[in-house]
Amino acid sequence: MGRLLTRAQIQRLVAKHGREVIEHQHMQIERCCYQHGNVTTFEHSIRVACLAVWLADRAHLWYRVNLRSLIRAALLHDYFLYDWHDWDNGQHRWHGFTHGHAALMNALKDFDLNDIERNSIENHMFPMTPVPPAYIEGYLVTLSDKLSATAETFSFDRFNKPHLPSLEAHIKHRVAR
């Protein structure tokens, strides 16, 4: 059995293969929105990507998994680009069922995605949505998302939410530059 990846090695892989996504200007929107507890959507996406790589490594799936697609799909799985906690006259009422498709539509506007990435993003909410992922990468993203969301939601840190910059302030700052 080969050596398992360290946390630092996993983080470097996510940074390397996810650079285009992480550095995209729309990922800044994810830094302004809480996802679960006191974790932003950006932090959650990074956690899901690292956990998905960790799971692939621990399950010895390297000959069956496209690492780049796994990381990109994990980073983009919640690329819906709004704060679902904000009141919007009920538009986000079905967020848990619809945000996979919203994330995919936004990701397609900003990135060239392959079939693995598209399918993994759109179907990561299985079984809340009826169609399961078609690829191992999608199952890894789905499982990583569920594990991360559960830990984030039930963490005692959820009661200590620092103030985030408003989305409007972020947009004004970008326009001013």
Coordinates of N, CA and C in Angstrom, one line a residue:
M1 N 0.8 -1.2 0.0 CA 0.0 0.0 0.0 C 0.9 1.2 0.0
G2 N 0.6 2.2 -0.8 CA 1.4 3.4 -0.9 C 1.1 4.4 0.2
R3 N 1.9 5.4 0.3 CA 1.8 6.4 1.3 C 0.5 7.3 1.0
L4 N -0.2 7.6 2.0 CA -1.4 8.4 1.9 C -1.0 9.9 1.9
L5 N -1.8 10.7 1.2 CA -1.5 12.2 1.2 C -1.7 12.8 2.5
T6 N -0.9 13.8 2.8 CA -1.0 14.6 4.0 C -2.0 15.8 3.7
R7 N -2.4 16.4 4.8 CA -3.3 17.6 4.6 C -2.7 18.7 3.7
A8 N -1.4 18.9 3.9 CA -0.7 20.0 3.1 C -0.7 19.6 1.7
Q9 N -0.4 18.3 1.4 CA -0.4 17.8 0.0 C -1.8 18.0 -0.7
I10 N -2.8 17.6 0.1 CA -4.2 17.8 -0.4 C -4.5 19.2 -0.7
Q11 N -4.1 20.1 0.2 CA -4.4 21.5 0.0 C -3.6 22.1 -1.2
R12 N -2.4 21.6 -1.4 CA -1.7 22.0 -2.6 C -2.3 21.5 -3.9
L13 N -2.9 20.3 -3.9 CA -3.6 19.7 -5.1 C -4.8 20.6 -5.4
V14 N -5.6 20.9 -4.3 CA -6.8 21.7 -4.6 C -6.4 23.1 -5.1
A15 N -5.3 23.7 -4.6 CA -4.9 25.0 -5.1 C -4.4 24.9 -6.5
K16 N -3.7 23.9 -6.8 CA -3.2 23.7 -8.2 C -4.3 23.5 -9.2
H17 N -5.1 22.5 -9.0 CA -6.1 22.1 -9.9 C -7.4 23.0 -9.9
G18 N -7.5 23.7 -8.8 CA -8.7 24.6 -8.7 C -8.3 26.1 -8.8
R19 N -7.1 26.4 -9.2 CA -6.7 27.8 -9.3 C -7.6 28.7 -10.1
E20 N -8.0 28.2 -11.3 CA -8.9 29.0 -12.2 C -10.2 29.3 -11.5
V21 N -10.8 28.4 -10.8 CA -12.0 28.6 -10.1 C -11.8 29.5 -8.8
I22 N -10.8 29.1 -8.0 CA -10.6 29.9 -6.8 C -10.3 31.4 -7.1
E23 N -9.6 31.7 -8.1 CA -9.2 33.0 -8.4 C -10.3 33.8 -9.2
H24 N -11.3 33.2 -9.7 CA -12.4 33.8 -10.5 C -13.1 34.9 -9.6
Q25 N -13.4 36.0 -10.2 CA -14.0 37.1 -9.5 C -15.3 36.8 -8.8
H26 N -16.1 35.9 -9.4 CA -17.4 35.5 -8.8 C -17.2 34.7 -7.5
M27 N -16.0 34.0 -7.3 CA -15.8 33.3 -6.1 C -15.8 34.3 -4.9
Q28 N -15.6 35.6 -5.2 CA -15.6 36.6 -4.1 C -17.0 36.7 -3.5
I29 N -18.0 36.5 -4.4 CA -19.4 36.5 -3.9 C -19.6 35.4 -2.8
E30 N -19.0 34.3 -3.0 CA -19.1 33.2 -2.0 C -18.4 33.5 -0.7
R31 N -17.5 34.5 -0.7 CA -16.8 34.9 0.5 C -17.7 35.8 1.3
C32 N -18.8 36.3 0.7 CA -19.7 37.3 1.4 C -21.0 36.6 1.9
C33 N -21.1 35.3 1.7 CA -22.3 34.7 2.1 C -22.0 33.5 3.0
Y34 N -22.8 33.4 4.1 CA -22.7 32.2 4.9 C -23.4 31.0 4.2
Q35 N -22.9 29.8 4.4 CA -23.5 28.6 3.9 C -24.1 27.8 5.0
H36 N -23.3 27.3 5.9 CA -23.8 26.6 7.1 C -23.1 27.1 8.3
G37 N -23.9 27.4 9.3 CA -23.3 27.9 10.6 C -22.5 29.2 10.3
N38 N -21.3 29.2 10.7 CA -20.4 30.4 10.5 C -19.4 30.2 9.4
V39 N -19.7 29.3 8.5 CA -18.8 28.9 7.4 C -19.3 29.6 6.1
T40 N -18.5 30.3 5.4 CA -18.9 30.9 4.2 C -19.1 29.9 3.1
T41 N -19.8 30.2 2.0 CA -19.9 29.3 0.9 C -18.5 29.0 0.3
F42 N -17.6 30.0 0.3 CA -16.3 29.8 -0.2 C -15.5 28.8 0.6
E43 N -15.5 29.0 1.9 CA -14.8 28.1 2.9 C -15.4 26.6 2.7
H44 N -16.7 26.6 2.6 CA -17.4 25.3 2.5 C -16.9 24.6 1.2
S45 N -16.9 25.3 0.1 CA -16.4 24.7 -1.1 C -15.0 24.2 -1.1
I46 N -14.1 24.9 -0.4 CA -12.7 24.5 -0.2 C -12.7 23.2 0.6
R47 N -13.5 23.2 1.7 CA -13.6 22.0 2.6 C -14.0 20.8 1.8
V48 N -15.1 21.0 1.0 CA -15.6 19.9 0.2 C -14.6 19.3 -0.8
A49 N -13.9 20.3 -1.4 CA -12.8 19.8 -2.3 C -11.7 19.0 -1.6
C50 N -11.3 19.5 -0.5 CA -10.2 18.8 0.3 C -10.7 17.5 0.8
L51 N -11.9 17.4 1.3 CA -12.4 16.2 1.8 C -12.7 15.2 0.6
A52 N -13.1 15.6 -0.5 CA -13.3 14.7 -1.7 C -12.0 14.1 -2.1
V53 N -10.9 14.9 -2.1 CA -9.6 14.4 -2.5 C -9.1 13.4 -1.4
W54 N -9.4 13.7 -0.1 CA -9.0 12.9 1.0 C -9.7 11.5 0.9
L55 N -11.0 11.5 0.6 CA -11.8 10.3 0.4 C -11.3 9.5 -0.8
A56 N -11.0 10.1 -1.9 CA -10.4 9.4 -3.0 C -9.1 8.8 -2.7
D57 N -8.3 9.5 -2.0 CA -7.0 9.0 -1.6 C -7.1 7.8 -0.6
R58 N -8.0 7.9 0.4 CA -8.1 6.9 1.4 C -8.8 5.6 0.8
A59 N -9.6 5.8 -0.2 CA -10.3 4.7 -0.9 C -9.4 4.1 -2.1
H60 N -8.3 4.7 -2.3 CA -7.3 4.3 -3.3 C -8.0 4.3 -4.7
L61 N -8.7 5.4 -5.0 CA -9.4 5.5 -6.3 C -8.7 6.2 -7.4
W62 N -7.4 6.5 -7.2 CA -6.6 7.3 -8.2 C -6.6 6.8 -9.6
Y63 N -6.8 5.5 -9.8 CA -6.9 5.0 -11.2 C -8.3 5.1 -11.8
R64 N -9.2 5.5 -11.0 CA -10.6 5.6 -11.4 C -11.2 7.0 -11.4
V65 N -10.4 8.0 -10.8 CA -10.9 9.3 -10.6 C -10.1 10.3 -11.4
N66 N -10.8 11.3 -12.0 CA -10.1 12.4 -12.7 C -9.9 13.5 -11.6
L67 N -8.7 13.7 -11.1 CA -8.5 14.6 -10.0 C -8.9 16.0 -10.3
R68 N -8.5 16.5 -11.5 CA -8.9 17.9 -11.8 C -10.4 18.1 -11.8
S69 N -11.1 17.2 -12.4 CA -12.6 17.3 -12.5 C -13.2 17.2 -11.1
L70 N -12.6 16.3 -10.3 CA -13.1 16.1 -8.9 C -13.0 17.4 -8.1
I71 N -11.8 18.1 -8.2 CA -11.6 19.3 -7.5 C -12.5 20.5 -8.0
R72 N -12.5 20.6 -9.3 CA -13.3 21.7 -9.9 C -14.8 21.5 -9.6
A73 N -15.3 20.3 -9.7 CA -16.7 20.0 -9.4 C -17.0 20.3 -7.9
A74 N -16.1 20.0 -7.0 CA -16.3 20.2 -5.6 C -16.3 21.7 -5.3
L75 N -15.4 22.5 -6.0 CA -15.3 23.9 -5.8 C -16.5 24.6 -6.3
L76 N -17.2 24.1 -7.4 CA -18.3 24.7 -8.0 C -19.7 24.2 -7.6
H77 N -19.7 23.2 -6.8 CA -21.0 22.5 -6.5 C -22.0 23.5 -5.8
D78 N -21.6 24.5 -5.2 CA -22.5 25.5 -4.6 C -22.3 26.9 -5.2
Y79 N -22.0 26.9 -6.5 CA -21.7 28.2 -7.2 C -23.0 28.9 -7.6
F80 N -24.0 29.0 -6.7 CA -25.3 29.6 -7.0 C -25.2 31.1 -6.9
L81 N -24.2 31.7 -6.2 CA -23.9 33.1 -6.2 C -25.0 34.0 -5.6
Y82 N -25.6 33.5 -4.5 CA -26.6 34.4 -3.8 C -26.5 33.9 -2.3
D83 N -27.0 34.7 -1.4 CA -27.1 34.2 0.0 C -28.5 33.7 0.2
W84 N -28.6 32.4 0.3 CA -29.9 31.7 0.4 C -30.6 32.0 1.7
H85 N -29.9 32.6 2.7 CA -30.5 33.0 4.0 C -31.3 34.3 3.9
D86 N -31.0 35.1 2.9 CA -31.7 36.4 2.7 C -33.1 36.2 2.2
W87 N -34.0 37.0 2.8 CA -35.4 36.9 2.3 C -35.5 37.5 0.9
D88 N -36.2 36.7 0.1 CA -36.4 37.1 -1.3 C -37.8 36.8 -1.8
N89 N -38.8 37.0 -0.9 CA -40.2 36.7 -1.2 C -40.4 35.3 -1.6
G90 N -39.6 34.4 -1.0 CA -39.8 33.0 -1.1 C -39.1 32.3 -2.3
Q91 N -38.4 33.1 -3.1 CA -37.7 32.5 -4.2 C -36.7 31.4 -3.9
H92 N -36.1 31.5 -2.7 CA -35.1 30.5 -2.3 C -35.7 29.4 -1.4
R93 N -37.0 29.4 -1.4 CA -37.7 28.4 -0.5 C -37.3 27.0 -0.8
W94 N -37.0 26.7 -2.1 CA -36.7 25.4 -2.5 C -35.2 25.2 -2.8
H95 N -34.4 26.1 -2.2 CA -33.0 26.1 -2.4 C -32.3 24.7 -2.4
G96 N -32.6 23.9 -1.4 CA -32.0 22.6 -1.3 C -32.3 21.7 -2.5
F97 N -33.4 21.9 -3.2 CA -33.7 21.1 -4.3 C -33.2 21.7 -5.6
T98 N -33.0 23.0 -5.7 CA -32.8 23.7 -6.9 C -31.4 24.3 -7.1
H99 N -30.6 24.4 -6.0 CA -29.3 25.1 -6.1 C -28.3 24.3 -6.9
G100 N -28.4 23.0 -7.1 CA -27.4 22.3 -7.9 C -27.5 22.7 -9.4
H101 N -28.8 22.9 -9.8 CA -29.0 23.4 -11.2 C -28.5 24.8 -11.3
A102 N -28.8 25.7 -10.3 CA -28.4 27.1 -10.4 C -26.9 27.2 -10.4
A103 N -26.2 26.3 -9.6 CA -24.8 26.3 -9.6 C -24.2 25.9 -10.9
L104 N -24.8 24.9 -11.5 CA -24.3 24.5 -12.9 C -24.5 25.6 -13.9
M105 N -25.7 26.3 -13.9 CA -25.9 27.3 -14.9 C -24.9 28.5 -14.7
N106 N -24.6 28.8 -13.5 CA -23.6 29.9 -13.3 C -22.2 29.4 -13.7
A107 N -21.9 28.2 -13.3 CA -20.5 27.7 -13.7 C -20.4 27.6 -15.2
L108 N -21.4 27.2 -15.9 CA -21.3 27.1 -17.4 C -21.1 28.5 -18.0
K109 N -21.5 29.6 -17.4 CA -21.3 30.9 -17.9 C -19.8 31.3 -17.7
D110 N -19.2 30.8 -16.6 CA -17.8 31.3 -16.3 C -16.7 30.3 -16.6
F111 N -17.0 29.0 -16.9 CA -16.0 28.0 -17.1 C -16.4 27.0 -18.1
D112 N -15.4 26.4 -18.8 CA -15.6 25.3 -19.7 C -15.6 24.1 -18.8
L113 N -16.7 23.4 -18.8 CA -16.8 22.2 -17.9 C -17.0 20.9 -18.7
N114 N -16.4 19.8 -18.3 CA -16.5 18.6 -18.9 C -17.8 17.8 -18.4
D115 N -18.1 16.7 -18.9 CA -19.3 15.9 -18.5 C -19.3 15.6 -17.0
I116 N -18.1 15.2 -16.5 CA -17.9 14.8 -15.1 C -18.3 16.0 -14.2
E117 N -17.7 17.1 -14.5 CA -17.9 18.3 -13.7 C -19.4 18.8 -13.8
R118 N -20.0 18.8 -14.9 CA -21.4 19.2 -15.1 C -22.3 18.3 -14.3
N119 N -22.1 17.0 -14.5 CA -23.0 16.0 -13.8 C -22.8 16.0 -12.3
S120 N -21.6 16.2 -11.8 CA -21.3 16.2 -10.4 C -21.9 17.4 -9.7
I121 N -21.8 18.6 -10.4 CA -22.4 19.8 -9.8 C -23.9 19.7 -9.7
E122 N -24.5 19.3 -10.8 CA -26.0 19.3 -10.9 C -26.6 18.3 -10.0
N123 N -25.9 17.2 -9.7 CA -26.6 16.1 -9.0 C -26.0 15.9 -7.6
H124 N -25.3 16.9 -7.1 CA -24.7 16.7 -5.8 C -25.6 16.7 -4.6
M125 N -26.9 17.0 -4.8 CA -27.9 17.0 -3.7 C -28.7 15.7 -3.6
F126 N -28.3 14.7 -4.4 CA -28.9 13.4 -4.3 C -28.7 12.9 -2.9
P127 N -29.7 12.4 -2.2 CA -31.1 12.0 -2.7 C -32.2 13.0 -2.6
M128 N -31.8 14.3 -2.2 CA -32.9 15.3 -2.2 C -33.4 15.6 -3.6
T129 N -32.5 15.4 -4.6 CA -33.0 15.5 -6.0 C -33.0 14.0 -6.5
P130 N -33.8 13.7 -7.5 CA -34.1 12.3 -7.8 C -33.0 11.6 -8.6
V131 N -32.1 12.4 -9.3 CA -31.1 11.8 -10.1 C -29.8 11.7 -9.4
P132 N -29.2 10.5 -9.3 CA -27.9 10.4 -8.7 C -26.8 10.8 -9.6
P133 N -25.6 11.0 -9.1 CA -24.5 11.3 -9.9 C -24.1 10.1 -10.8
A134 N -23.6 10.4 -12.0 CA -23.3 9.3 -12.9 C -21.8 8.9 -12.8
Y135 N -21.0 9.6 -12.1 CA -19.6 9.4 -12.0 C -19.1 9.2 -10.5
I136 N -18.0 8.5 -10.3 CA -17.4 8.4 -9.0 C -17.2 9.8 -8.4
E137 N -16.7 10.7 -9.2 CA -16.3 12.0 -8.8 C -17.6 12.7 -8.2
G138 N -18.7 12.5 -8.8 CA -20.0 13.0 -8.3 C -20.4 12.5 -6.9
Y139 N -20.2 11.2 -6.8 CA -20.5 10.6 -5.4 C -19.5 11.1 -4.4
L140 N -18.2 11.3 -4.7 CA -17.3 11.8 -3.8 C -17.7 13.3 -3.4
V141 N -18.1 14.1 -4.3 CA -18.5 15.4 -4.0 C -19.8 15.4 -3.2
T142 N -20.7 14.5 -3.5 CA -22.0 14.4 -2.8 C -21.7 14.0 -1.3
L143 N -20.9 13.0 -1.1 CA -20.6 12.5 0.2 C -19.8 13.6 1.0
S144 N -18.8 14.2 0.4 CA -18.0 15.3 1.0 C -18.9 16.4 1.4
D145 N -19.9 16.8 0.6 CA -20.8 17.9 0.9 C -21.6 17.6 2.1
K146 N -22.2 16.4 2.1 CA -23.0 16.0 3.2 C -22.3 15.9 4.6
L147 N -21.0 15.4 4.5 CA -20.2 15.3 5.7 C -19.8 16.7 6.2
S148 N -19.4 17.6 5.3 CA -19.0 19.0 5.6 C -20.2 19.8 6.1
A149 N -21.3 19.7 5.5 CA -22.5 20.4 5.9 C -23.0 20.0 7.3
T150 N -22.9 18.7 7.5 CA -23.4 18.3 8.9 C -22.4 18.8 10.0
A151 N -21.1 18.7 9.7 CA -20.2 19.2 10.7 C -20.3 20.7 10.9
E152 N -20.5 21.4 9.8 CA -20.6 22.9 9.9 C -21.9 23.3 10.6
T153 N -23.0 22.6 10.3 CA -24.3 23.0 10.9 C -24.4 22.7 12.4
F154 N -23.7 21.6 12.8 CA -23.8 21.2 14.3 C -22.6 21.7 15.1
S155 N -21.7 22.4 14.5 CA -20.5 23.0 15.2 C -21.0 24.0 16.2
F156 N -20.4 24.0 17.4 CA -20.7 25.1 18.4 C -20.2 26.4 17.9
D157 N -19.2 26.4 16.9 CA -18.7 27.7 16.4 C -19.8 28.4 15.6
R158 N -20.9 27.7 15.2 CA -21.9 28.4 14.4 C -22.6 29.6 15.1
F159 N -22.4 29.6 16.5 CA -22.9 30.8 17.2 C -22.0 32.0 17.2
N160 N -20.8 31.9 16.6 CA -19.9 33.0 16.6 C -19.7 33.4 15.1
K161 N -20.6 34.1 14.6 CA -20.5 34.5 13.2 C -19.9 35.9 13.1
P162 N -18.7 36.0 12.5 CA -18.1 37.3 12.3 C -18.9 38.0 11.2
H163 N -18.9 39.3 11.3 CA -19.6 40.1 10.3 C -18.9 40.0 8.9
L164 N -19.6 39.7 7.9 CA -19.0 39.5 6.6 C -19.3 40.8 5.8
P165 N -18.4 41.1 4.9 CA -18.6 42.3 4.0 C -19.9 42.1 3.2
S166 N -20.7 43.1 3.0 CA -21.9 42.9 2.3 C -21.6 42.7 0.8
L167 N -22.5 42.0 0.1 CA -22.3 41.8 -1.3 C -22.3 43.1 -2.1
E168 N -23.2 44.0 -1.6 CA -23.3 45.3 -2.3 C -22.0 46.1 -2.2
A169 N -21.4 46.0 -1.0 CA -20.1 46.7 -0.8 C -19.0 46.1 -1.7
H170 N -19.0 44.8 -1.8 CA -18.0 44.1 -2.6 C -18.2 44.5 -4.1
I171 N -19.4 44.6 -4.6 CA -19.7 45.0 -5.9 C -19.3 46.4 -6.2
K172 N -19.6 47.3 -5.2 CA -19.2 48.7 -5.4 C -17.7 48.9 -5.4
H173 N -17.0 48.1 -4.6 CA -15.5 48.1 -4.5 C -14.9 47.7 -5.9
R174 N -15.5 46.6 -6.5 CA -15.0 46.1 -7.7 C -15.2 47.1 -8.9
V175 N -16.4 47.8 -8.8 CA -16.7 48.7 -9.9 C -15.8 50.0 -9.8
A176 N -15.5 50.4 -8.5 CA -14.7 51.5 -8.3 C -13.2 51.3 -8.8
R177 N -12.8 50.1 -8.9 CA -11.4 49.8 -9.3 C -11.3 50.0 -10.7

